[in-house]
Amino acid sequence: MLAAPINPADINMIQGTYPLLSPLPAVGGNEGVGEVLEVGRRVKALKPGDWVIPADAGLGTWRTWGVFPEEMLLKVPSDIPVLCAATLSVNPCTAFRLLADFESLAPGDSVIQNAANSGVGQAVIQIARASGIKTINVVRDRHDLSKLVERLMALGADHVVTEEMLRKPEMKDIFKSIPRPRLALNCVGGKSTTEMLRHLQPKGTMVTYGGMAKQPVMVPVSAFIFRDMRLRGFWMTQWRKDHAQDQESVAAMMDALCQLIRRGQLTAPACTEVPLQDYRAALDASMKPFVSSKQILLL
């Protein structure tokens, strides 16, 4: 193994609150990149020197070495940065599917998302930018807000607003230059979601893929009756299960993402690289609020 990030789902698995739990004793980590050192006689698709990432969740990537069946791994190009490869299979794939699978978006259309500084949020900004789609990005207010806004704008964000600003009349100014979004991406829940929903076009879709606030999604009845809103859910692990026999879709997605990385249009999220022996500090840092940097274990 070369490198593996710490994601919120990894922490939830350890806490026992995730829908997918590995039988104990288990190794943590669902994402990462490794280099093939040896292969068995009947292995056809991989050879020593290839870079590989997990084909599915639950692999246990926080380790230095591993022996795995060939079908549990996906080959990725070794000419992309190691941090991009290590963070490829969860957040960018989620962002790609969120933008592709729920609304037919064309250049000039817009999407709105909360937790815009999360790993998925940063990938959504960049993939949308490469496709000509405008993004309205919602973040929590914080003491260094201007720095965060600057960072997201540098990634290609069109607008960055705080959760409080969602309720203000100034939001109307944004829609003078871009259309109201048909797609909202929710990773928070609670009040943030209700406020975001207000700005969607009638017949728009809101997709929930996370619940960082640990609060339910609250939707006024009027949003359903008078505006025919659609509320959907998405879980990357389920998508992979549903497409286990459809390797073409998986390959097309990975190719598209790797092309974006090669062209410099998709970068790894802001990362802090931590040697494996300092894993306790990395786990602590990954659970602190307002930390916009993903902890990556170097293996």
C-alpha positions in Angstrom: 0.0 0.0 0.0 1.3 3.5 -0.8 -1.3 5.9 0.7 -4.8 5.8 2.2 -7.1 8.6 3.4 -9.3 8.8 6.5 -12.9 9.5 5.4 -16.0 10.1 7.5 -17.4 6.6 6.5 -14.2 5.0 7.8 -14.8 6.5 11.2 -18.5 5.5 11.2 -17.5 1.9 10.4 -15.2 1.9 13.5 -18.0 3.4 15.6 -20.3 0.6 14.3 -22.9 3.1 12.9 -22.3 2.5 9.2 -24.6 0.1 7.2 -21.5 -1.8 6.0 -19.5 -3.4 8.9 -16.5 -5.7 8.4 -16.4 -8.9 10.5 -14.0 -8.4 13.4 -11.0 -8.4 13.7 -10.8 -6.0 10.8 -8.5 -3.4 9.2 -9.9 0.1 8.8 -10.0 2.2 5.6 -12.1 1.8 2.5 -9.9 3.8 0.0 -6.3 4.1 -1.0 -3.8 3.1 -3.6 -1.3 0.3 -3.7 1.4 -1.0 -6.0 1.3 -4.7 -7.2 4.5 -6.6 -6.1 3.6 -10.2 -7.1 0.7 -11.9 -8.8 -0.5 -15.6 -8.7 -0.2 -17.8 -11.8 -3.8 -17.3 -12.9 -4.0 -13.5 -12.5 -4.6 -12.0 -16.0 -5.5 -8.3 -15.5 -2.7 -7.2 -13.2 1.1 -7.4 -13.2 3.9 -6.3 -10.8 4.3 -2.5 -10.9 0.6 -1.8 -11.6 -1.2 0.7 -9.3 -4.5 -0.5 -7.9 -7.4 0.8 -5.8 -10.2 -1.0 -4.1 -13.0 -2.2 -6.4 -15.4 -2.0 -3.5 -15.8 -0.8 0.1 -14.5 -2.8 3.1 -11.0 -3.7 1.7 -9.2 -2.4 4.8 -6.6 0.0 3.3 -4.9 1.2 6.4 -2.1 -1.3 6.2 1.4 -1.5 4.6 0.9 -4.8 2.7 -2.0 -6.9 1.6 -2.8 -10.1 -0.4 -6.1 -9.8 -2.3 -8.1 -11.6 -5.0 -7.7 -9.9 -8.3 -11.4 -9.0 -8.5 -11.2 -6.9 -5.4 -8.9 -4.5 -7.1 -9.1 -2.0 -10.0 -6.1 -1.0 -12.0 -5.5 2.8 -12.2 -2.8 4.7 -14.3 0.5 5.2 -12.4 1.1 8.5 -14.2 -1.4 10.4 -12.0 -0.3 11.9 -8.6 -0.3 9.4 -5.8 -2.7 11.5 -3.7 -5.2 11.7 -6.6 -5.0 7.9 -6.9 -5.4 7.4 -3.2 -8.5 9.6 -3.0 -10.1 8.5 -6.3 -12.5 5.7 -5.5 -14.9 7.4 -3.0 -15.3 11.2 -3.4 -14.6 11.9 -7.1 -16.7 8.8 -8.0 -19.6 10.0 -5.8 -19.3 13.5 -7.3 -19.3 12.1 -10.8 -22.4 10.0 -10.3 -24.3 12.8 -8.5 -23.8 15.1 -11.5 -24.5 12.4 -14.1 -27.3 10.3 -12.8 -30.2 12.5 -11.5 -30.7 15.4 -13.8 -29.7 16.0 -17.4 -27.4 18.9 -16.9 -26.1 21.0 -19.9 -23.4 23.7 -20.0 -24.8 26.9 -18.4 -27.0 24.9 -15.9 -26.3 25.3 -12.2 -26.2 23.0 -9.1 -26.3 24.0 -5.4 -24.5 22.0 -2.8 -23.8 22.2 1.0 -20.6 21.0 2.7 -18.9 22.4 -0.4 -15.4 22.2 1.2 -15.8 18.4 1.8 -13.9 15.9 -0.5 -17.1 15.3 -2.6 -17.8 19.1 -2.6 -14.4 20.0 -4.0 -14.7 17.2 -6.7 -18.2 18.5 -7.6 -16.9 22.0 -8.2 -14.1 20.8 -10.4 -16.1 18.2 -12.5 -18.9 20.7 -12.9 -16.4 23.4 -14.0 -14.9 21.1 -16.6 -18.5 20.4 -18.0 -19.5 24.1 -18.1 -21.9 23.7 -15.1 -22.1 26.6 -12.6 -21.9 25.8 -8.8 -23.4 27.6 -5.8 -21.5 26.3 -2.9 -22.7 26.5 0.7 -20.3 26.3 3.7 -20.5 27.0 7.4 -19.4 30.4 8.6 -16.0 30.3 10.3 -13.3 32.7 11.4 -11.1 32.1 8.3 -14.1 32.2 5.8 -12.3 34.4 3.3 -9.5 31.9 3.0 -11.9 29.1 2.3 -13.9 31.1 -0.2 -10.6 31.9 -2.0 -9.6 28.2 -2.1 -13.0 27.1 -3.5 -13.0 29.9 -6.1 -9.6 28.8 -7.2 -11.0 25.3 -7.8 -13.6 26.8 -10.0 -16.6 27.6 -7.7 -18.9 30.3 -9.2 -20.5 31.4 -5.9 -19.6 30.5 -2.3 -22.2 31.4 0.4 -22.7 30.6 4.1 -25.7 28.8 5.5 -26.9 32.1 7.0 -26.8 33.8 3.6 -29.2 31.2 2.1 -32.0 33.0 4.0 -31.1 36.5 2.8 -32.7 38.5 0.0 -29.2 38.9 -1.6 -29.4 35.3 -2.9 -31.7 36.7 -5.6 -28.7 38.6 -7.0 -26.9 35.3 -7.8 -29.8 34.2 -10.0 -29.6 37.4 -12.1 -26.4 35.9 -13.8 -27.1 32.1 -13.6 -30.3 30.0 -13.7 -31.8 28.6 -10.6 -30.4 25.1 -10.0 -32.3 21.9 -11.0 -30.1 19.8 -8.8 -29.2 20.2 -5.1 -26.6 18.0 -3.4 -27.1 17.5 0.4 -24.4 16.1 2.7 -25.6 17.8 5.9 -29.3 17.5 6.7 -31.2 19.7 9.1 -31.9 23.4 8.5 -29.2 23.7 5.8 -31.2 21.3 3.6 -34.5 23.1 4.0 -32.9 26.4 3.1 -31.1 25.0 0.1 -34.3 23.5 -1.2 -35.9 26.9 -1.4 -33.6 27.9 -4.3 -34.3 24.9 -6.5 -36.3 25.2 -9.7 -39.8 23.6 -9.6 -39.5 19.9 -10.4 -35.9 20.0 -9.2 -34.1 17.1 -7.5 -32.3 17.1 -4.2 -30.0 14.1 -3.6 -28.9 13.3 -0.1 -25.6 11.4 0.1 -24.5 12.3 3.7 -25.8 13.5 7.0 -23.0 15.4 8.7 -25.4 17.4 11.0 -27.0 14.1 12.2 -30.4 15.8 11.7 -33.3 14.7 9.6 -34.1 16.2 6.2 -37.0 18.6 6.8 -39.1 19.5 3.8 -42.2 21.7 3.8 -45.3 20.0 2.3 -45.7 22.9 -0.1 -42.4 22.0 -1.8 -43.9 18.7 -2.8 -47.4 19.9 -3.7 -46.8 23.2 -5.5 -43.3 22.7 -6.7 -43.2 18.9 -7.3 -39.7 18.5 -5.7 -38.0 15.1 -6.0 -36.0 13.9 -3.1 -33.5 11.1 -3.8 -30.6 9.3 -2.0 -27.3 8.1 -3.2 -24.7 5.7 -1.7 -21.6 4.9 -3.8 -21.2 1.4 -2.2 -24.7 0.5 -3.4 -24.0 1.9 -6.9 -21.0 -0.4 -7.1 -23.0 -3.4 -6.0 -25.7 -2.6 -8.6 -23.1 -2.3 -11.4 -20.9 -5.2 -10.4 -21.7 -6.9 -13.7 -21.5 -3.7 -15.7 -17.7 -3.2 -15.9 -18.2 -0.8 -18.9 -19.9 1.8 -16.7 -17.2 1.5 -14.0 -14.4 1.8 -16.6 -16.0 4.8 -18.4 -16.3 6.6 -15.1 -12.7 5.9 -14.0 -11.4 6.8 -17.5 -13.3 10.1 -17.4 -12.0 11.0 -13.9 -8.4 10.0 -14.8 -8.6 12.2 -17.9 -9.7 15.2 -15.8 -6.8 14.5 -13.4 -4.2 14.3 -16.3 -5.5 17.6 -17.7 -5.2 19.3 -14.3 -9.0 19.8 -14.1 -9.4 17.5 -11.0 -6.9 17.6 -8.2 -6.8 15.7 -4.9 -8.7 17.5 -2.0 -6.6 19.6 0.4 -4.6 16.9 2.2 -2.4 16.5 5.3 0.1 13.7 4.8 0.7 11.6 8.0 3.1 8.7 8.5 1.2 5.5 9.5 2.8 5.5 13.0 1.1 8.8 13.7 -2.3 7.3 12.9 -3.8 8.4 16.3 -3.1 12.1 15.6 -4.6 11.6 12.1 -7.8 10.0 13.4 -8.2 12.8 16.0 -7.6 15.5 13.3 -10.1 13.9 11.0 -12.9 14.3 13.6 -12.3 17.9 14.4 -14.9 20.4 13.0 -13.9 23.1 10.5 -10.8 21.1 9.3 -10.9 21.3 5.5 -7.9 19.1 5.0 -8.2 15.3 4.5 -5.8 13.2 6.5 -3.8 10.8 4.3 -1.8 8.0 5.8 1.5 7.4 4.0 2.1 3.6 4.0 
